[in-house]
Amino acid sequence: MLSPLAIIVFIYINARIIAERHSEALSTAEHLTANLETEVEKKTEALESRTWEAEQAQAAALAAQDKLELVNRDITENVLKRYLPPRLIDEILAGDRTMNDSPKHLDVTIIFTDLVGFTSLSEQIGTQTVARLLNEYFTAMGDVIFDNGGTIDKFIGDAIMVLFGAPVESTPKVQAHQAAATAREMLAQLRILNKKWNEEGLPSLSMRIGIHRGPALVGNLGSDRRIDYTAIGGTVNRASRIETVCTPGCVYMSREVASLLPEDMHVAAGEFNLKGFHDTVTLYQLKRSNI
């Protein structure tokens, strides 16, 4: 049996051991707490940094999307709408139609128009007035063309080349009726413009319009750096030559077009030798009562 002194020594030693272990545990706990705070701070900083980077990336993506939408809107407003009918533009933007097809032979109807005497008038009225008149003229004619399903191939000075049957393919009869309606309304719009210009003290202008239909090579033609959606071939050349022999203020068309229209819409205009062609052709004029 232990003496009272031995018991006291035993208790003291165990108390010291327990105290040292408690001290070590407390020190370890304090160390872990300090490290934990540091780790939490590091993780918090890393999380905040990633959150900021994610926000920046999202902002950049939104900015890029806005820029892309702006570019698409600019292309639509300043390019497509100036040359293509609204319905066709909607199909292209929706991905239902493409303008990247390789050139192919199609049956198309071509309109060529020209303002008579505009070159000489341009020398009299100054460049600013010329630009304004042309812009007003092309705007009015473009609306007529698009309303009737035509595609503007190109502007050549004050001349306009129009396609029917491409890129939206249609039957020859539909093309002929669209072209005739377009020609009739173009002359009506010019009368409206002339009235406006006369009130400004400017002289009246007159148009010649030629229409022909047949096969042509239609599609994207050009180089890697410059390309046009256009039509080429004998049909295009003949339409241009028909326009040049047309009486100012009238619409002349080939037999190929006139045969697809009601007989009461046209009358024979006469026999013509078209420059660059060996055959003599009969051309037809849209009756004035129908223009």
Short mmCIF file of C-alpha atoms in Angstrom, two decimals:
data_model
loop_
_atom_site.label_atom_id
_atom_site.label_comp_id
_atom_site.label_asym_id
_atom_site.label_seq_id
_atom_site.Cartn_x
_atom_site.Cartn_y
_atom_site.Cartn_z
CA MET A 1 0.00 0.00 0.00
CA LEU A 2 1.28 3.38 -1.13
CA SER A 3 2.17 5.95 1.44
CA PRO A 4 0.43 9.32 1.39
CA LEU A 5 3.60 10.92 0.03
CA ALA A 6 3.79 8.43 -2.86
CA ILE A 7 0.15 9.08 -3.69
CA ILE A 8 0.76 12.84 -3.78
CA VAL A 9 3.82 12.37 -6.02
CA PHE A 10 1.80 10.10 -8.33
CA ILE A 11 -1.04 12.57 -8.57
CA TYR A 12 1.39 15.45 -9.20
CA ILE A 13 3.20 13.58 -11.99
CA ASN A 14 -0.06 12.61 -13.72
CA ALA A 15 -1.32 16.15 -13.36
CA ARG A 16 1.85 17.45 -15.04
CA ILE A 17 1.47 14.92 -17.85
CA ILE A 18 -2.17 15.85 -18.35
CA ALA A 19 -1.32 19.56 -18.26
CA GLU A 20 1.45 19.13 -20.83
CA ARG A 21 -0.79 17.12 -23.10
CA HIS A 22 -3.56 19.70 -22.75
CA SER A 23 -1.06 22.43 -23.57
CA GLU A 24 0.11 20.55 -26.62
CA ALA A 25 -3.48 19.95 -27.71
CA LEU A 26 -4.32 23.60 -27.21
CA SER A 27 -1.23 24.65 -29.17
CA THR A 28 -2.14 22.24 -31.96
CA ALA A 29 -5.71 23.53 -31.98
CA GLU A 30 -4.51 27.13 -32.14
CA HIS A 31 -2.13 26.21 -34.98
CA LEU A 32 -4.90 24.46 -36.89
CA THR A 33 -7.23 27.39 -36.30
CA ALA A 34 -4.65 29.84 -37.65
CA ASN A 35 -3.91 27.65 -40.64
CA LEU A 36 -7.60 27.13 -41.24
CA GLU A 37 -8.17 30.86 -41.35
CA THR A 38 -5.28 31.21 -43.79
CA GLU A 39 -6.60 28.38 -45.97
CA VAL A 40 -10.08 29.84 -45.86
CA GLU A 41 -8.67 33.20 -46.90
CA LYS A 42 -6.71 31.57 -49.75
CA LYS A 43 -9.72 29.60 -50.93
CA THR A 44 -11.91 32.68 -50.64
CA GLU A 45 -9.45 34.74 -52.68
CA ALA A 46 -9.17 31.99 -55.28
CA LEU A 47 -12.95 31.71 -55.47
CA GLU A 48 -13.32 35.48 -55.81
CA SER A 49 -10.64 35.50 -58.51
CA ARG A 50 -12.39 32.74 -60.44
CA THR A 51 -15.73 34.47 -60.02
CA TRP A 52 -14.24 37.72 -61.39
CA GLU A 53 -12.65 35.84 -64.30
CA ALA A 54 -15.96 34.11 -65.02
CA GLU A 55 -17.79 37.44 -64.92
CA GLN A 56 -15.18 38.98 -67.24
CA ALA A 57 -15.46 36.02 -69.63
CA GLN A 58 -19.24 36.28 -69.58
CA ALA A 59 -19.06 40.04 -70.21
CA ALA A 60 -16.63 39.46 -73.10
CA ALA A 61 -18.92 36.79 -74.57
CA LEU A 62 -21.92 39.11 -74.33
CA ALA A 63 -19.93 41.93 -75.93
CA ALA A 64 -18.83 39.61 -78.75
CA GLN A 65 -22.42 38.47 -79.23
CA ASP A 66 -23.63 42.08 -79.34
CA LYS A 67 -20.92 42.92 -81.87
CA LEU A 68 -21.88 39.90 -84.00
CA GLU A 69 -25.53 40.91 -83.90
CA LEU A 70 -24.53 44.44 -84.87
CA VAL A 71 -22.49 43.11 -87.81
CA ASN A 72 -25.36 40.85 -88.89
CA ARG A 73 -27.79 43.75 -88.64
CA ASP A 74 -25.41 45.98 -90.61
CA ILE A 75 -25.06 43.32 -93.33
CA THR A 76 -28.82 42.89 -93.44
CA GLU A 77 -29.55 46.61 -93.56
CA ASN A 78 -26.75 47.79 -95.83
CA VAL A 79 -26.18 44.81 -98.11
CA LEU A 80 -28.95 42.23 -98.32
CA LYS A 81 -31.88 44.65 -98.20
CA ARG A 82 -30.40 46.67 -101.06
CA TYR A 83 -30.31 43.74 -103.46
CA LEU A 84 -32.67 40.98 -102.35
CA PRO A 85 -36.42 40.70 -101.71
CA PRO A 86 -37.38 40.75 -98.00
CA ARG A 87 -38.79 37.20 -98.09
CA LEU A 88 -35.52 35.85 -99.49
CA ILE A 89 -33.51 37.69 -96.80
CA ASP A 90 -35.64 36.09 -94.09
CA GLU A 91 -34.96 32.64 -95.58
CA ILE A 92 -31.20 33.29 -95.74
CA LEU A 93 -31.00 34.56 -92.14
CA ALA A 94 -33.10 31.60 -90.94
CA GLY A 95 -30.68 29.21 -92.64
CA ASP A 96 -33.34 27.90 -95.01
CA ARG A 97 -31.52 29.16 -98.11
CA THR A 98 -27.92 29.86 -99.10
CA MET A 99 -26.35 32.19 -101.65
CA ASN A 100 -23.14 30.14 -101.80
CA ASP A 101 -24.30 27.68 -104.43
CA SER A 102 -22.02 27.11 -107.40
CA PRO A 103 -23.07 28.80 -110.66
CA LYS A 104 -25.64 26.82 -112.64
CA HIS A 105 -27.74 27.22 -115.75
CA LEU A 106 -31.25 28.49 -115.01
CA ASP A 107 -34.14 29.81 -117.04
CA VAL A 108 -34.43 33.44 -115.95
CA THR A 109 -36.07 36.66 -117.02
CA ILE A 110 -33.92 39.78 -117.23
CA ILE A 111 -34.91 43.45 -117.08
CA PHE A 112 -32.57 46.23 -118.13
CA THR A 113 -33.51 49.85 -117.49
CA ASP A 114 -31.83 53.11 -118.42
CA LEU A 115 -32.53 56.80 -117.80
CA VAL A 116 -32.55 58.69 -121.08
CA GLY A 117 -30.37 61.79 -121.17
CA PHE A 118 -29.27 61.52 -117.57
CA THR A 119 -25.58 61.85 -118.43
CA SER A 120 -26.06 65.22 -120.11
CA LEU A 121 -28.37 66.37 -117.32
CA SER A 122 -25.70 65.43 -114.77
CA GLU A 123 -23.32 67.93 -116.32
CA GLN A 124 -25.87 70.71 -115.75
CA ILE A 125 -27.17 70.17 -112.23
CA GLY A 126 -24.04 69.39 -110.18
CA THR A 127 -22.80 66.31 -108.38
CA GLN A 128 -24.78 66.73 -105.14
CA THR A 129 -28.08 67.02 -106.98
CA VAL A 130 -27.13 64.11 -109.22
CA ALA A 131 -26.38 61.92 -106.18
CA ARG A 132 -29.67 62.87 -104.52
CA LEU A 133 -31.74 62.19 -107.64
CA LEU A 134 -30.08 58.83 -108.19
CA ASN A 135 -30.60 57.80 -104.57
CA GLU A 136 -34.28 58.76 -104.75
CA TYR A 137 -34.61 56.97 -108.08
CA PHE A 138 -32.87 53.77 -106.99
CA THR A 139 -34.82 53.69 -103.72
CA ALA A 140 -38.16 53.94 -105.51
CA MET A 141 -37.19 51.40 -108.17
CA GLY A 142 -35.74 49.02 -105.59
CA ASP A 143 -39.01 48.98 -103.68
CA VAL A 144 -40.90 48.15 -106.88
CA ILE A 145 -38.46 45.38 -107.80
CA PHE A 146 -38.59 43.75 -104.37
CA ASP A 147 -42.37 44.04 -104.13
CA ASN A 148 -42.62 42.01 -107.33
CA GLY A 149 -40.13 39.31 -106.33
CA GLY A 150 -37.16 40.53 -108.36
CA THR A 151 -33.48 40.52 -107.43
CA ILE A 152 -31.26 43.51 -108.21
CA ASP A 153 -28.26 42.12 -110.06
CA LYS A 154 -26.41 45.42 -110.30
CA PHE A 155 -26.53 49.17 -110.82
CA ILE A 156 -24.54 50.37 -113.83
CA GLY A 157 -24.40 54.15 -113.65
CA ASP A 158 -28.10 55.05 -113.85
CA ALA A 159 -29.00 51.65 -115.34
CA ILE A 160 -30.44 48.71 -113.41
CA MET A 161 -30.25 44.98 -114.15
CA VAL A 162 -32.90 42.83 -112.51
CA LEU A 163 -33.28 39.03 -112.26
CA PHE A 164 -36.47 37.00 -111.97
CA GLY A 165 -36.26 33.27 -111.35
CA ALA A 166 -33.02 33.39 -109.34
CA PRO A 167 -32.03 32.79 -106.65
CA VAL A 168 -35.68 31.88 -106.00
CA GLU A 169 -36.59 29.67 -108.94
CA SER A 170 -40.00 30.11 -110.55
CA THR A 171 -41.83 29.15 -113.72
CA PRO A 172 -41.36 31.16 -116.95
CA LYS A 173 -44.95 32.39 -116.79
CA VAL A 174 -44.55 33.66 -113.24
CA GLN A 175 -41.30 35.39 -114.22
CA ALA A 176 -42.92 37.08 -117.22
CA HIS A 177 -45.81 38.41 -115.16
CA GLN A 178 -43.45 39.61 -112.40
CA ALA A 179 -41.23 41.38 -114.94
CA ALA A 180 -44.18 43.03 -116.70
CA ALA A 181 -45.65 44.21 -113.41
CA THR A 182 -42.24 45.55 -112.34
CA ALA A 183 -41.75 47.47 -115.60
CA ARG A 184 -45.23 48.96 -115.39
CA GLU A 185 -44.76 50.11 -111.80
CA MET A 186 -41.27 51.48 -112.46
CA LEU A 187 -42.67 53.83 -115.08
CA ALA A 188 -45.46 54.83 -112.70
CA GLN A 189 -42.91 55.61 -109.97
CA LEU A 190 -40.84 57.66 -112.37
CA ARG A 191 -43.89 59.79 -113.16
CA ILE A 192 -44.26 60.45 -109.42
CA LEU A 193 -40.58 61.37 -109.12
CA ASN A 194 -40.75 63.61 -112.17
CA LYS A 195 -43.64 65.54 -110.63
CA LYS A 196 -41.60 66.07 -107.46
CA TRP A 197 -38.47 67.06 -109.40
CA ASN A 198 -40.44 69.43 -111.66
CA GLU A 199 -41.65 71.28 -108.57
CA GLU A 200 -37.96 71.81 -107.72
CA GLY A 201 -37.32 73.26 -111.16
CA LEU A 202 -35.66 70.12 -112.54
CA PRO A 203 -36.57 68.61 -115.92
CA SER A 204 -38.44 65.34 -116.36
CA LEU A 205 -36.57 62.13 -117.06
CA SER A 206 -37.70 59.15 -119.12
CA MET A 207 -36.80 55.47 -119.01
CA ARG A 208 -36.18 52.73 -121.49
CA ILE A 209 -36.95 49.19 -120.31
CA GLY A 210 -36.02 45.97 -122.08
CA ILE A 211 -37.12 42.45 -121.05
CA HIS A 212 -35.96 39.06 -122.29
CA ARG A 213 -35.94 35.53 -120.88
CA GLY A 214 -34.01 32.33 -121.48
CA PRO A 215 -31.10 30.26 -120.12
CA ALA A 216 -28.24 31.96 -118.27
CA LEU A 217 -25.37 30.99 -116.01
CA VAL A 218 -26.41 32.23 -112.57
CA GLY A 219 -24.50 32.21 -109.31
CA ASN A 220 -21.49 33.57 -107.48
CA LEU A 221 -18.89 34.63 -110.03
CA GLY A 222 -15.59 36.39 -109.38
CA SER A 223 -12.38 35.90 -107.46
CA ASP A 224 -11.46 35.00 -103.88
CA ARG A 225 -11.36 38.71 -103.01
CA ARG A 226 -14.32 39.99 -105.01
CA ILE A 227 -17.42 38.06 -105.94
CA ASP A 228 -20.88 38.92 -107.27
CA TYR A 229 -24.12 37.02 -107.48
CA THR A 230 -24.99 37.61 -111.12
CA ALA A 231 -26.17 36.16 -114.42
CA ILE A 232 -24.17 35.99 -117.64
CA GLY A 233 -24.78 34.73 -121.16
CA GLY A 234 -26.63 35.50 -124.36
CA THR A 235 -29.94 36.03 -122.58
CA VAL A 236 -28.45 38.86 -120.54
CA ASN A 237 -26.84 40.46 -123.58
CA ARG A 238 -30.05 40.30 -125.59
CA ALA A 239 -32.06 41.90 -122.78
CA SER A 240 -29.53 44.74 -122.70
CA ARG A 241 -29.74 45.23 -126.48
CA ILE A 242 -33.54 45.26 -126.37
CA GLU A 243 -33.38 48.10 -123.85
CA THR A 244 -31.06 50.15 -126.10
CA VAL A 245 -33.50 50.07 -129.07
CA CYS A 246 -36.53 50.80 -126.89
CA THR A 247 -38.41 54.07 -127.40
CA PRO A 248 -37.99 56.31 -124.32
CA GLY A 249 -40.93 55.96 -121.96
CA CYS A 250 -41.75 52.46 -123.25
CA VAL A 251 -41.19 48.83 -122.37
CA TYR A 252 -39.99 46.46 -125.10
CA MET A 253 -39.88 42.70 -124.69
CA SER A 254 -38.90 39.69 -126.72
CA ARG A 255 -41.29 37.13 -128.17
CA GLU A 256 -40.15 34.73 -125.42
CA VAL A 257 -41.64 37.06 -122.81
CA ALA A 258 -44.66 38.34 -124.74
CA SER A 259 -45.84 34.79 -125.51
CA LEU A 260 -46.30 34.18 -121.78
CA LEU A 261 -48.52 37.26 -121.27
CA PRO A 262 -52.13 37.88 -122.29
CA GLU A 263 -52.34 39.25 -125.85
CA ASP A 264 -54.16 42.38 -124.70
CA MET A 265 -51.09 43.42 -122.68
CA HIS A 266 -48.79 44.04 -125.65
CA VAL A 267 -48.55 45.08 -129.27
CA ALA A 268 -45.86 44.46 -131.86
CA ALA A 269 -43.24 47.20 -131.80
CA GLY A 270 -41.52 46.20 -135.03
CA GLU A 271 -38.53 44.33 -136.43
CA PHE A 272 -35.11 45.15 -134.99
CA ASN A 273 -31.48 44.29 -135.58
CA LEU A 274 -29.85 44.05 -132.19
CA LYS A 275 -26.18 44.95 -131.94
CA GLY A 276 -24.05 41.83 -131.63
CA PHE A 277 -26.78 39.50 -132.94
CA HIS A 278 -27.17 38.44 -136.58
CA ASP A 279 -30.89 37.66 -136.58
CA THR A 280 -33.70 40.17 -136.97
CA VAL A 281 -36.15 39.98 -134.09
CA THR A 282 -39.71 41.06 -133.50
CA LEU A 283 -40.12 43.02 -130.30
CA TYR A 284 -43.32 43.77 -128.40
CA GLN A 285 -44.36 46.78 -126.39
CA LEU A 286 -46.45 46.76 -123.24
CA LYS A 287 -49.56 48.72 -124.10
CA ARG A 288 -49.69 52.15 -122.51
CA SER A 289 -53.11 51.39 -121.05
CA ASN A 290 -51.41 48.62 -119.09
CA ILE A 291 -48.39 50.68 -117.95
#
